[in-house]
XYZ file of C-alpha atoms in Angstrom:
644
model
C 0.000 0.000 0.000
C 1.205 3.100 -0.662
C 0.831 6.911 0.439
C 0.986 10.165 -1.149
C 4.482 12.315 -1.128
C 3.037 14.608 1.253
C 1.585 12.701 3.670
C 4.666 9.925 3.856
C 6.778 13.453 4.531
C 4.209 14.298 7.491
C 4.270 10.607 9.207
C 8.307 10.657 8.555
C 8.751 13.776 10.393
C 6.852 13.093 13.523
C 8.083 9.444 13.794
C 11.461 11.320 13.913
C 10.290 13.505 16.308
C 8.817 11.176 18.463
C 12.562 8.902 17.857
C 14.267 12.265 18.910
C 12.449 13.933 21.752
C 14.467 12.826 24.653
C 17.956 13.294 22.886
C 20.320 15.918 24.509
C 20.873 19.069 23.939
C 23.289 20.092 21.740
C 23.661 22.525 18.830
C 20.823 22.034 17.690
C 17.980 23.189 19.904
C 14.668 22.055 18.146
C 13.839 18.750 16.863
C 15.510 18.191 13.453
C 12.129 18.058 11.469
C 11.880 21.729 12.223
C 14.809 22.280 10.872
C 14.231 20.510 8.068
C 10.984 21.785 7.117
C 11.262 25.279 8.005
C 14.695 25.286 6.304
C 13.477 23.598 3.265
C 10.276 26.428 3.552
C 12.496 29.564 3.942
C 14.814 28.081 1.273
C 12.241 27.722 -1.553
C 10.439 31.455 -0.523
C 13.383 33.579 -1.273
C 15.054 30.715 -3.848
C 18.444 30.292 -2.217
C 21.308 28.205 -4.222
C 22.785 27.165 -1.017
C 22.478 26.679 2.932
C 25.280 27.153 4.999
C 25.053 26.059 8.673
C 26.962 28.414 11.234
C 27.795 27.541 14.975
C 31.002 27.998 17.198
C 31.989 24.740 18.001
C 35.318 23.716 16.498
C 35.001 20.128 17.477
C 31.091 19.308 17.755
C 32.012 15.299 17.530
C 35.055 15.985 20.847
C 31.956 18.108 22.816
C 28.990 17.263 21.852
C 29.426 13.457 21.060
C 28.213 11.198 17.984
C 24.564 11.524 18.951
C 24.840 15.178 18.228
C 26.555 14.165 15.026
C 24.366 12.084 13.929
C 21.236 14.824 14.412
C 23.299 17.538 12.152
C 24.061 15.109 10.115
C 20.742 13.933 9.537
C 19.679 17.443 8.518
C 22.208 17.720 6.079
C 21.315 14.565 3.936
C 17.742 15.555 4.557
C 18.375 18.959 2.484
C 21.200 17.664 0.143
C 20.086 14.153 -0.673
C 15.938 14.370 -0.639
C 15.918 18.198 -2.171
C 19.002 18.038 -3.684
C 19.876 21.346 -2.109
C 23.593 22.125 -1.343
C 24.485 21.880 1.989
C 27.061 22.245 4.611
C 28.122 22.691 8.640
C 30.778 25.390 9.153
C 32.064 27.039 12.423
C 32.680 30.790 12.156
C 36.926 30.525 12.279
C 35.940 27.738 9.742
C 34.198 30.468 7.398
C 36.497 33.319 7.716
C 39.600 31.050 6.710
C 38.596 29.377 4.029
C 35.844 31.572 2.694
C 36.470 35.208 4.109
C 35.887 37.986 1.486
C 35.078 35.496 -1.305
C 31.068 34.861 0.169
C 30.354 36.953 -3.125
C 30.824 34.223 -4.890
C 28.182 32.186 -3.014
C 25.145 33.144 -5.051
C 21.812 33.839 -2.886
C 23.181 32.158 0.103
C 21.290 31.151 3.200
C 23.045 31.052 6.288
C 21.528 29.605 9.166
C 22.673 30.212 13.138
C 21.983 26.973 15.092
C 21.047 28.132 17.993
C 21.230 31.627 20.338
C 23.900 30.556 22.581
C 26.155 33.386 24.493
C 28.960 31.761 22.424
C 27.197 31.267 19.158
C 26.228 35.081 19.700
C 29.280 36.556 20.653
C 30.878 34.756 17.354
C 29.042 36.175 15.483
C 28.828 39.489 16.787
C 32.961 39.609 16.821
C 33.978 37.410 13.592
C 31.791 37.620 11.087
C 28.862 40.602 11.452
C 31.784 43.118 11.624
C 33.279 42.734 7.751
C 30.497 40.453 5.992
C 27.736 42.967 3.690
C 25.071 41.935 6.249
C 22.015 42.313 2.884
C 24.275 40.236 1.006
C 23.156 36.257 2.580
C 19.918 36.115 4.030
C 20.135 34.973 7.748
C 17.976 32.527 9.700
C 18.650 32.136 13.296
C 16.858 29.913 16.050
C 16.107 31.465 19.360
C 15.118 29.957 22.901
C 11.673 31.459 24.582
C 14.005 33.049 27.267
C 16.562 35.036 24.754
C 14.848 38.659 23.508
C 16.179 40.602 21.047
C 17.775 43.381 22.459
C 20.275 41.374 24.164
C 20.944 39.118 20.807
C 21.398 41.914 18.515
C 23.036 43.998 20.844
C 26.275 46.078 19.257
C 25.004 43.846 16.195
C 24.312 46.368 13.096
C 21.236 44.705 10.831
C 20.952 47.327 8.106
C 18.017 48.021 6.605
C 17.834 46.183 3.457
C 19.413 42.803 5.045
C 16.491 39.784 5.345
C 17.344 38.522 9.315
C 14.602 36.633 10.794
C 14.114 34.852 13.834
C 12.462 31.386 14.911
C 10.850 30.623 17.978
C 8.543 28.746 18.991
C 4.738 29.045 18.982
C 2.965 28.729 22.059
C -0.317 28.429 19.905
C 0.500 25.888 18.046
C 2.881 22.545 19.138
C 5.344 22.365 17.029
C 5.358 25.580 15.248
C 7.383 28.381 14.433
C 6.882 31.771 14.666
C 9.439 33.666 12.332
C 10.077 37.560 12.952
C 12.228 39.717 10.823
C 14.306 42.604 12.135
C 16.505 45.751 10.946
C 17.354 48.752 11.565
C 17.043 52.365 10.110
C 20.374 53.275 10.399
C 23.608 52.259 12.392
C 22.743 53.242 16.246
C 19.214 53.239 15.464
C 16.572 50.949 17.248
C 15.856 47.392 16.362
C 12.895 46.873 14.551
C 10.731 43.979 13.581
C 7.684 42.719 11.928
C 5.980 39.246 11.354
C 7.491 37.448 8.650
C 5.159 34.647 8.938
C 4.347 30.806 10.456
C 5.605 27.412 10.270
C 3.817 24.403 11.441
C 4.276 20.564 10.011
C 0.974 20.550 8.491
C 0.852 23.629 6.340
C 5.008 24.448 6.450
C 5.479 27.914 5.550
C 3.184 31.175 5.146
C 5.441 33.875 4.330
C 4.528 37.516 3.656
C 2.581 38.592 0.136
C 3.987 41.387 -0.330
C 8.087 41.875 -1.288
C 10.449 43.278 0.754
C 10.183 47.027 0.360
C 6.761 46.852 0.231
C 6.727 45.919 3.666
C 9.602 48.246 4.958
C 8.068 51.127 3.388
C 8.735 53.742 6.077
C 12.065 55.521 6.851
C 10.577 57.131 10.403
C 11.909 60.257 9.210
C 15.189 59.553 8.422
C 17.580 62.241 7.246
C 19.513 60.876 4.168
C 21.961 63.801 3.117
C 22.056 64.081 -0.307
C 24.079 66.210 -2.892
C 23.627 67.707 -6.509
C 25.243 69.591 -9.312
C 24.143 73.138 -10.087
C 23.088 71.788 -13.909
C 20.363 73.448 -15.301
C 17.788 73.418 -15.785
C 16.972 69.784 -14.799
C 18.937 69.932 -11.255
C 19.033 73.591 -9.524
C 20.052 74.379 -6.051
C 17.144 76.172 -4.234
C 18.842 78.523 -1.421
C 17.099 81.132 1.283
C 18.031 84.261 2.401
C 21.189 82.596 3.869
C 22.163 81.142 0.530
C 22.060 78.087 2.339
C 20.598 74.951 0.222
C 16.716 74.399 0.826
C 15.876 71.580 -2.043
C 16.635 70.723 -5.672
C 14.251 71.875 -8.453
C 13.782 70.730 -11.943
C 13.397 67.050 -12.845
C 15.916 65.176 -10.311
C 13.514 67.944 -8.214
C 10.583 66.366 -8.551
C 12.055 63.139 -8.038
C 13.287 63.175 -5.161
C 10.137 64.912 -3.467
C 8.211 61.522 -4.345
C 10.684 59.589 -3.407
C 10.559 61.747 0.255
C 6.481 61.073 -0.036
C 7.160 57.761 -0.456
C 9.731 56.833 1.703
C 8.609 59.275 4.606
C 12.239 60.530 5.570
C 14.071 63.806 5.436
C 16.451 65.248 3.050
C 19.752 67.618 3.381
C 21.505 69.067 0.888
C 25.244 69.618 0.237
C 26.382 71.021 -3.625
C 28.781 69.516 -5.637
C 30.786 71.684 -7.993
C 31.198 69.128 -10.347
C 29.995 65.144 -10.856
C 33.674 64.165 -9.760
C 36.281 61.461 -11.277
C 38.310 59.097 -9.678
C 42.343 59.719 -9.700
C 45.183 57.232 -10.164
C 45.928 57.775 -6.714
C 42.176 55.720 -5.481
C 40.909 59.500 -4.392
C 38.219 60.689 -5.814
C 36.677 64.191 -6.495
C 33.271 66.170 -6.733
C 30.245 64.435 -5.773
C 31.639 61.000 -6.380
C 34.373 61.962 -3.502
C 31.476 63.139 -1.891
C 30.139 59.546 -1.581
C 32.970 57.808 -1.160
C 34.178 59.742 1.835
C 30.840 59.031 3.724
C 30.035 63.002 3.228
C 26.493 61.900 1.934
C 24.345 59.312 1.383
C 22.912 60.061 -2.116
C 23.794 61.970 -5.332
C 20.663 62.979 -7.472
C 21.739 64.249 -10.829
C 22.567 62.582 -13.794
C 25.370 59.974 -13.841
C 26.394 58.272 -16.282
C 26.939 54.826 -15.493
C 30.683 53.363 -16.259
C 32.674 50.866 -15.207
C 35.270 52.827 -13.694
C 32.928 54.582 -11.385
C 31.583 50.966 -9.478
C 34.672 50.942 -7.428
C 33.500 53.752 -5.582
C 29.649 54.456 -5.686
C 26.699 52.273 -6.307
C 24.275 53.622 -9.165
C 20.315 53.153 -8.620
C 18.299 52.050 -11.775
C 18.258 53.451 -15.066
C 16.763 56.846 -15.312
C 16.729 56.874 -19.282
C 19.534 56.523 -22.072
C 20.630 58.853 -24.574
C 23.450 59.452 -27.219
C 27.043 61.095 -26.628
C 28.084 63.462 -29.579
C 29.832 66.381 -29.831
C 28.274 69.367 -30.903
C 29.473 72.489 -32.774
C 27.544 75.762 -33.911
C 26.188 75.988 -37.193
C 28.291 76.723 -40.225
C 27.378 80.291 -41.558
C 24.882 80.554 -44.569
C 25.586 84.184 -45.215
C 28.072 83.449 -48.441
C 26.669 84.913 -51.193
C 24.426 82.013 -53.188
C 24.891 82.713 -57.028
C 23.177 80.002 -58.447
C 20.099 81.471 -55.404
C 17.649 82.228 -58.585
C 18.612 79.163 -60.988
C 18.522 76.212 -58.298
C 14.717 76.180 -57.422
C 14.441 74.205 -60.476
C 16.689 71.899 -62.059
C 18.296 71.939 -65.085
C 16.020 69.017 -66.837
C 12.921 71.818 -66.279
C 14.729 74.953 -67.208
C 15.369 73.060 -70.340
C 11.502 71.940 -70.753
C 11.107 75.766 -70.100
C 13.549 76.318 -72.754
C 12.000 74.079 -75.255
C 8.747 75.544 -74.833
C 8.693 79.262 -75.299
C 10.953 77.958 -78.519
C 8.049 75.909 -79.644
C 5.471 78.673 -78.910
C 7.028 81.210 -80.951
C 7.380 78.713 -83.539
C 4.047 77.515 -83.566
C 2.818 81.250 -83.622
C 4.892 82.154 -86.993
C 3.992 79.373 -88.525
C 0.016 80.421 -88.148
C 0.537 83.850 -89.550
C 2.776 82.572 -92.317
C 0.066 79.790 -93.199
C -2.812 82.328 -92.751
C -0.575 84.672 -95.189
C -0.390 82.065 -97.555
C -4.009 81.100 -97.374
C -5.758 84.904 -97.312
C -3.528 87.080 -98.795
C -5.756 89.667 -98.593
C -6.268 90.033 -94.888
C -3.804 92.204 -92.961
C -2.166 89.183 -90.339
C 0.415 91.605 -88.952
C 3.062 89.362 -89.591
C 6.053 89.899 -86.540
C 9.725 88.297 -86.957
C 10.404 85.614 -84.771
C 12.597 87.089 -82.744
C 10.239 89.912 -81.677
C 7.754 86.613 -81.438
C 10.172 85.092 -79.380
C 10.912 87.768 -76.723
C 6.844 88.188 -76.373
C 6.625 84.988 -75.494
C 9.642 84.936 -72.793
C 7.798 88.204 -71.646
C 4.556 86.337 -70.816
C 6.591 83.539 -69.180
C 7.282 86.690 -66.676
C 3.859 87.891 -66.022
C 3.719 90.311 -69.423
C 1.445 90.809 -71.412
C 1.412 90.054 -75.630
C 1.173 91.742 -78.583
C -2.869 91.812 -79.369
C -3.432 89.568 -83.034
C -6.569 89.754 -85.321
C -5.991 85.665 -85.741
C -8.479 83.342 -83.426
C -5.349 80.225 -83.738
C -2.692 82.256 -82.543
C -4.642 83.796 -79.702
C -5.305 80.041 -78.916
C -1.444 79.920 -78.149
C -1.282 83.251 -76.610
C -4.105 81.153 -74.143
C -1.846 78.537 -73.701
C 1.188 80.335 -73.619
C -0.106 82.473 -70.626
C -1.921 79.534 -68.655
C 1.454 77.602 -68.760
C 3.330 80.654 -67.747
C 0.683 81.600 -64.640
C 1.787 77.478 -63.561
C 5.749 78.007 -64.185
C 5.307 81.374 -62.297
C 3.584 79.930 -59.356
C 5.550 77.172 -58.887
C 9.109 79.269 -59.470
C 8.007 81.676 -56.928
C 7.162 78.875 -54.325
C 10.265 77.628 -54.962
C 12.435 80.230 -54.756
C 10.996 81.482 -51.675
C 11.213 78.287 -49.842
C 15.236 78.202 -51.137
C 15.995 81.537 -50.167
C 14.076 80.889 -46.568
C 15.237 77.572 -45.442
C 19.114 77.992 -44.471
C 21.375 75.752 -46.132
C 24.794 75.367 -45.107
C 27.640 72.606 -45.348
C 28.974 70.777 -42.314
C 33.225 70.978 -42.414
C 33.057 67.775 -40.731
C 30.523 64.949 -38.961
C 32.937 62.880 -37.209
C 35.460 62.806 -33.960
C 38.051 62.041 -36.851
C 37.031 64.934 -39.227
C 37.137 67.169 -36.309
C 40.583 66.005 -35.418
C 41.854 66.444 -38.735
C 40.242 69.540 -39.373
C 42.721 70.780 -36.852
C 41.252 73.997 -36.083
C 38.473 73.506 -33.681
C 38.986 73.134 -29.925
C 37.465 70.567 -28.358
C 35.850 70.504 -24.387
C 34.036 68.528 -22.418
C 32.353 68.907 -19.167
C 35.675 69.175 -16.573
C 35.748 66.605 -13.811
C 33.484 64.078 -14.769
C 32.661 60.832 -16.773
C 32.989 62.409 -20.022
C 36.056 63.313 -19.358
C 37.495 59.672 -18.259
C 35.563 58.619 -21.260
C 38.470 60.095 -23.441
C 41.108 59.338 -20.795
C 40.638 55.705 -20.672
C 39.177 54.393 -23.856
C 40.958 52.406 -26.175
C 39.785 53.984 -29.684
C 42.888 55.168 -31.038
C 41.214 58.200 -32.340
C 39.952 59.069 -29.445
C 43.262 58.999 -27.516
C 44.903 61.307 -30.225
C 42.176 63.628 -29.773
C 42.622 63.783 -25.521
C 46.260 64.322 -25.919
C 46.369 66.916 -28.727
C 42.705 68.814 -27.835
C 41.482 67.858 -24.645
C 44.832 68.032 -22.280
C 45.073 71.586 -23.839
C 42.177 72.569 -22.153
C 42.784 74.689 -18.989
C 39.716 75.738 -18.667
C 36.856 73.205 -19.204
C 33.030 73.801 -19.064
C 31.158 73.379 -15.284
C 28.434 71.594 -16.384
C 26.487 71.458 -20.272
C 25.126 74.478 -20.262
C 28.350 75.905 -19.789
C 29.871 74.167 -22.903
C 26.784 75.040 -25.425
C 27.458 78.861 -24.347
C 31.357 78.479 -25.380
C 29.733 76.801 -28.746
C 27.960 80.203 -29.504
C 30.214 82.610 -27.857
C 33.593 81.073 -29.174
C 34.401 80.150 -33.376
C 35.164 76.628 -33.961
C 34.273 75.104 -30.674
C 33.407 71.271 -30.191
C 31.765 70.332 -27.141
C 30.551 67.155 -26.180
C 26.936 66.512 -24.394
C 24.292 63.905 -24.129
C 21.883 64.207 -26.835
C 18.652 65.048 -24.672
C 20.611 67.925 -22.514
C 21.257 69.300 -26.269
C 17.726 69.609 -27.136
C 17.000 71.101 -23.704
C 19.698 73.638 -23.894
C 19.061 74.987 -27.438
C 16.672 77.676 -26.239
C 19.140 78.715 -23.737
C 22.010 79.607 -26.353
C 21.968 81.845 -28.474
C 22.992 79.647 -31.604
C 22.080 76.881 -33.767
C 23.897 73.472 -32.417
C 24.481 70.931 -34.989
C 25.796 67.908 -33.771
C 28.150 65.518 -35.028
C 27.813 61.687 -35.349
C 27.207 59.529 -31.888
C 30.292 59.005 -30.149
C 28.634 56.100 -27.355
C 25.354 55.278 -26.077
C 25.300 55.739 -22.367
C 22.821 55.344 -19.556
C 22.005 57.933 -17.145
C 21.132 56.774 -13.161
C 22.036 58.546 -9.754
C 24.084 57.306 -7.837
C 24.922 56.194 -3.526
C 27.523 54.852 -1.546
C 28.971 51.865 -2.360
C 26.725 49.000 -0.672
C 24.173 51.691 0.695
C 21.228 49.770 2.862
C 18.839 52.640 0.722
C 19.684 51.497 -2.568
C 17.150 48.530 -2.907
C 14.459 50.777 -1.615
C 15.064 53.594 -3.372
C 15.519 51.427 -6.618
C 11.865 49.699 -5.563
C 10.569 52.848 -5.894
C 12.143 54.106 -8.972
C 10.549 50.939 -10.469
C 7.296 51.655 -9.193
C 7.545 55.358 -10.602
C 8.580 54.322 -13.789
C 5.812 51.316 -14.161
C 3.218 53.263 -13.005
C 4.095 55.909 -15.979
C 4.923 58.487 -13.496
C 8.483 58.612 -14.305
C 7.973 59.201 -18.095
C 5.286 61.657 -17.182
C 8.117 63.656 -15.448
C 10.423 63.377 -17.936
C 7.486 65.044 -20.518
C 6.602 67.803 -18.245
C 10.142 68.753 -17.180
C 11.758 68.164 -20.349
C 9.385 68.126 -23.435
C 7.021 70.437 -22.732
C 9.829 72.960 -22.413
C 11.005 71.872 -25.731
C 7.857 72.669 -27.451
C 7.250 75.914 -25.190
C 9.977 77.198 -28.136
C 8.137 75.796 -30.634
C 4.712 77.684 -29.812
C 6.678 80.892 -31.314
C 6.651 82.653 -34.158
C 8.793 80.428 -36.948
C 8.680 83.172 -39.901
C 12.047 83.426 -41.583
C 13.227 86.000 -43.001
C 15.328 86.298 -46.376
C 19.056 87.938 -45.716
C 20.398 90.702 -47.463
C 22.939 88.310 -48.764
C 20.293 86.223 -50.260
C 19.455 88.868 -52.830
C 22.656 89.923 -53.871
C 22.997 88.036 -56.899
C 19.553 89.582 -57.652
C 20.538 93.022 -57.096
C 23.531 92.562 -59.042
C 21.639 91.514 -61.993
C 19.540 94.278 -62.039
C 22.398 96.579 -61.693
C 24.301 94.862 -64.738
C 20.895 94.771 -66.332
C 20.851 98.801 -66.104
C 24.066 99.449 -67.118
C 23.988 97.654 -69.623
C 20.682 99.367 -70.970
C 22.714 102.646 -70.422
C 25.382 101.545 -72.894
C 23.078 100.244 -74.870
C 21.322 103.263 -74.678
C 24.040 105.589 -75.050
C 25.745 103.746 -78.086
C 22.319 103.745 -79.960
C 22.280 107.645 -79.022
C 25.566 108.106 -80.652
C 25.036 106.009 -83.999
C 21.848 107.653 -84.181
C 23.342 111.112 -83.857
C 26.164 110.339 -86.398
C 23.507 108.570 -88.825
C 21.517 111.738 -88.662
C 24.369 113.948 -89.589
C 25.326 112.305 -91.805
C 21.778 112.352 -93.593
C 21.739 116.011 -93.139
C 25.192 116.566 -94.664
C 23.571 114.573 -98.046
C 20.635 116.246 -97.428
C 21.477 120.196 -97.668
C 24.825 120.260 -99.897
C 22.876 119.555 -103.050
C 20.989 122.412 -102.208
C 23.713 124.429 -101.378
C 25.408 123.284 -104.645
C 22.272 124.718 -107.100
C 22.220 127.779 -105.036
C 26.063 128.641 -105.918
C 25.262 127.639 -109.341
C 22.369 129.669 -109.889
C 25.099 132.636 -108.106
């Protein structure tokens, strides 16, 4: 006969309860079945890899005998061998020899503490709470009825985001487990705890619904100390009268006042003058240095998150991602555009143009030569071609035609001056929307380009990532640039605004900014910024101290702001809607004085010309009539002698 996993588990554990009730005491102070099935529960809840047993004896078979052995060892092949989970004893001197700083390589470990004992306490109080990242493991330790925890945790630091809880028994219920969790605030602060959950044989484990940080929700007021770069407009230092820092404003601003809502704490402020780099010499500067040197807890402005920087500072999530590219001011248009009145149409219609006022003169000759040859006898007013010809590029400009007495060739005068009202139209549209929209010709569009150019400067925002960027990459370009452009530099921007001002103010200046700060910035300068090709994709986050407790539940919130929609909403407000405040205004352009030039230079030429013209038909004239005259009155004056 058989009997269902579950139930076989049940009868198993309490014949091995009833088989060890009346065996010593020894490490182990419950029956092993709680062990085993609480163990097993807490284990599966937050999916540990591993469980590590920790106690202080050195010699459990010398002191506590083989019974005691056999117990622990029992437990072991219960988890390992049944559950297949990996499993082993170790005593604290045991851990820190062979183990010490390397526990990161345990992945999700579970570390379990026997017992309460004064000397299973005061171990680990002295060896291994001191140096081990307390949030790293999560910790399960088994107390007596009499032990509270004020005198366990006592010059113990459980930091806020590590997951301690505590077993003891249920009076309620025989057999069970009642499992608290505890932490603290801060270092020096008061222990707290809250019900984790229950643990009897029959139903094992009822842990909490909700996650972590949705149960430890509430800072008590907490003062976290933060810091921020003057970088407007999405970060600005708000002072009073005192000029001494009251809050942040702009988008980092507004996140950080939810994130106060949320969390229910405090915030004080410290500037940075710059985001801060990390020397050869392991110090660091700005508001990295900041962090690192315990000065504050939290840095809310933009970071961009690098490798170099996780040595000293944690980031939080993602805020967004954007483009690096350097950007330059725009190229002027003002040189003088002498193909301005030819270009609006290409060379394939000027030629259809052509063709046609050609074939429109040609068609109206040949109706007043065939009407000549048909009626002779009616006056057709018969014009040369060329005269034809310059009537019809006349009406092609919005003149008007010589009037004829023939119904066919007013037909083509119809068509000649409904196909030049179209050509006119469409030339004037043209030409207006060539002369209006600025067109201009980038020198270069690459870091490579620029550097060959060779006489642009080049800056980036001092004391900070993007300036490590070019310090430590390996693009060969890249280094040539920092050692020949950017090491030249004595003088480099505060923050991007800054650098987009030395773009307008400065000729042939290359600065290099994040894509989105770009767009932001353009109504603040008082130039067009064109940009050059992407130089790296990066990801902007704030940043903490390395291995802050506050970094889990301020990135718990971040996630919540940013699922909920609230965090894109923010970014709109803050940064869009500013970006189309500028477009709301008036967008007439206006043509330049340069842009008619070759227009006015025409007409000038035009009008000389004429005057030549003018005066050389003045002067043959003159002569011709002269010399008419001369013929004209000697004859007469040659009878008059001879009739003398």
């Amino acid at each position: 006969m058989f009997c269902k996993p579950d139930l076989c588990s049940i009868l198993g554990l309490i014949a091995l309860a009833w088989a060890t009730s009346d065996l010593p005491s020894g490490q182990l102070i419950r029956p092993v079945y709680v062990y085993q099935g609480l163990i097993k529960g807490i284990h599966d809840y937050f999916n540990n890899t591993c469980v590590i047993f920790l106690h202080n004896n050195r010699n459990p078979v010398e002191t506590q005998g083989l019974e005691e052995n056999e117990r622990m060892l029992l437990l072991q092949k219960y988890l390992s061998m049944t559950y297949h989970i990996r499993t082993t004893f170790m005593d604290f001197h045991m851990f820190n020899t062979r183990i010490g700083q390397s526990y990161h390589h345990i992945k999700r470990p579970l570390f379990v503490l026997l017992n309460d004992y004064e000397n299973t306490r005061d171990g680990f109080a002295n060896q291994i709470s001191t140096w081990i990242a307390m949030a790293y493991p999560t910790w399960l330790v088994f107390f007596g009825n009499e032990t509270t925890f004020a005198d366990f945790f006592l010059e113990i630091y459980v930091p806020f985001d590590c997951k301690f809880m505590v077993a003891q028994s249920s009076a309620n219920v025989t057999g069970g487990e009642i499992i608290t969790e505890v932490y603290q605030i801060d270092r020096g602060k008061e222990l707290r705890s809250m019900r984790f959950g229950v643990w009897d044989v029959k139903n094992g484990l009822k842990g909490p619904k909700h996650g972590l940080f949705l149960r430890r929700n509430n800072l008590f007021g907490q003062n976290i100390r933060v810091t921020s770069v003057h970088d407007p407009p999405i970060s600005l230092l708000r002072r009073n009268k005192q000029q001494e820092i009251i809050g942040i404003s702009g988008f980092f601003g507004q996140v950080l006042r939810l994130l106060q809502e949320t969390l229910n704490c405090t915030f004080t402020y410290k500037e940075a003058t710059s985001w801060g780099m990390c020397l050869p010499s392991g110090t660091c500067t700005g508001a990295i240095g900041m962090l690192m040197n315990n000065d504050v807890d939290f840095a809310a402005t933009e970071f961009m998150m690098t490798s170099d920087r996780l040595d000293a500072i944690s980031f939080t999530l993602p805020i967004y991602t954007t483009k690096c590219r350097a950007y330059i001011k725009r190229p002027s248009s003002t040189d003088i555009k002498w193909n301005a009145y030819t270009a609006p149409f290409s060379a394939t219609i000027w030629g259809v143009i052509a063709f046609f006022v050609i074939l429109m003169s040609g068609s109206i000759v040949l109706v007043q030569r065939l009407f000549a040859f048909t009626s002779p006898y009616r006056n057709n007013n018969r014009t040369r071609f060329t005269e034809i010809l310059f009537f019809v590029v006349g009406a092609c400009c919005g003149q008007g035609m010589k009037q004829s007495t023939l119904d066919p060739v007013r037909m083509v005068h119809f068509v000649i001056h409904s196909s030049a009202l179209v050509i006119v139209a469409a030339y004037s549209a043209a030409l207006i929307s060539f002369l209006a929209v600025k067109t201009f010709v980038m020198p270069f569009t690459t870091m490579d380009g620029l550097l060959k150019d060779g006489t642009y400067r080049f800056g980036v925002v001092g004391n900070s990532a993007d300036f490590t960027f070019f310090q430590n990459t390996s693009d060969q370009i890249m280094n040539v640039l920092f050692d020949e452009l950017l090491l030249k530099e004595v003088n480099l921007p505060i923050n991007y605004l800054d650098g987009l001002e030395r773009v307008c103010k400065e000729d042939k200046y290359a600065f290099m900014t994040l894509d989105n700060m770009a767009a932001l910035l353009q109504q603040k300068v008082d130039c067009k910024l064109e940009p050059l090709d992407v130089i790296t994709h990066t990801t902007i986050a704030m940043a903490l101290r390395r291995n802050s407790q506050y970094r889990s539940i301020i990135d718990a919130n971040i996630l919540l702001l940013r699922d909920s929609g609230i965090l894109q909403r923010l970014l709109e407000t803050q940064w869009s809607v500013q970006l189309n405040a500028k477009s709301t205004k008036s967008t007439w352009k206006s043509v330049e004085i340069g842009d008619i030039i070759p227009l006015l230079l025409f007409i000038i030429v035009a009008v000389l010309v004429s005057f030549l013209v003018c005066a050389i038909e003045r002067a043959m004239f003159n002569s011709f009539s002269h010399r008419i005259k001369i013929k004209v009155i000697e004859p007469r004056q040659l009878r008059t002698t001879l009739r003398r």
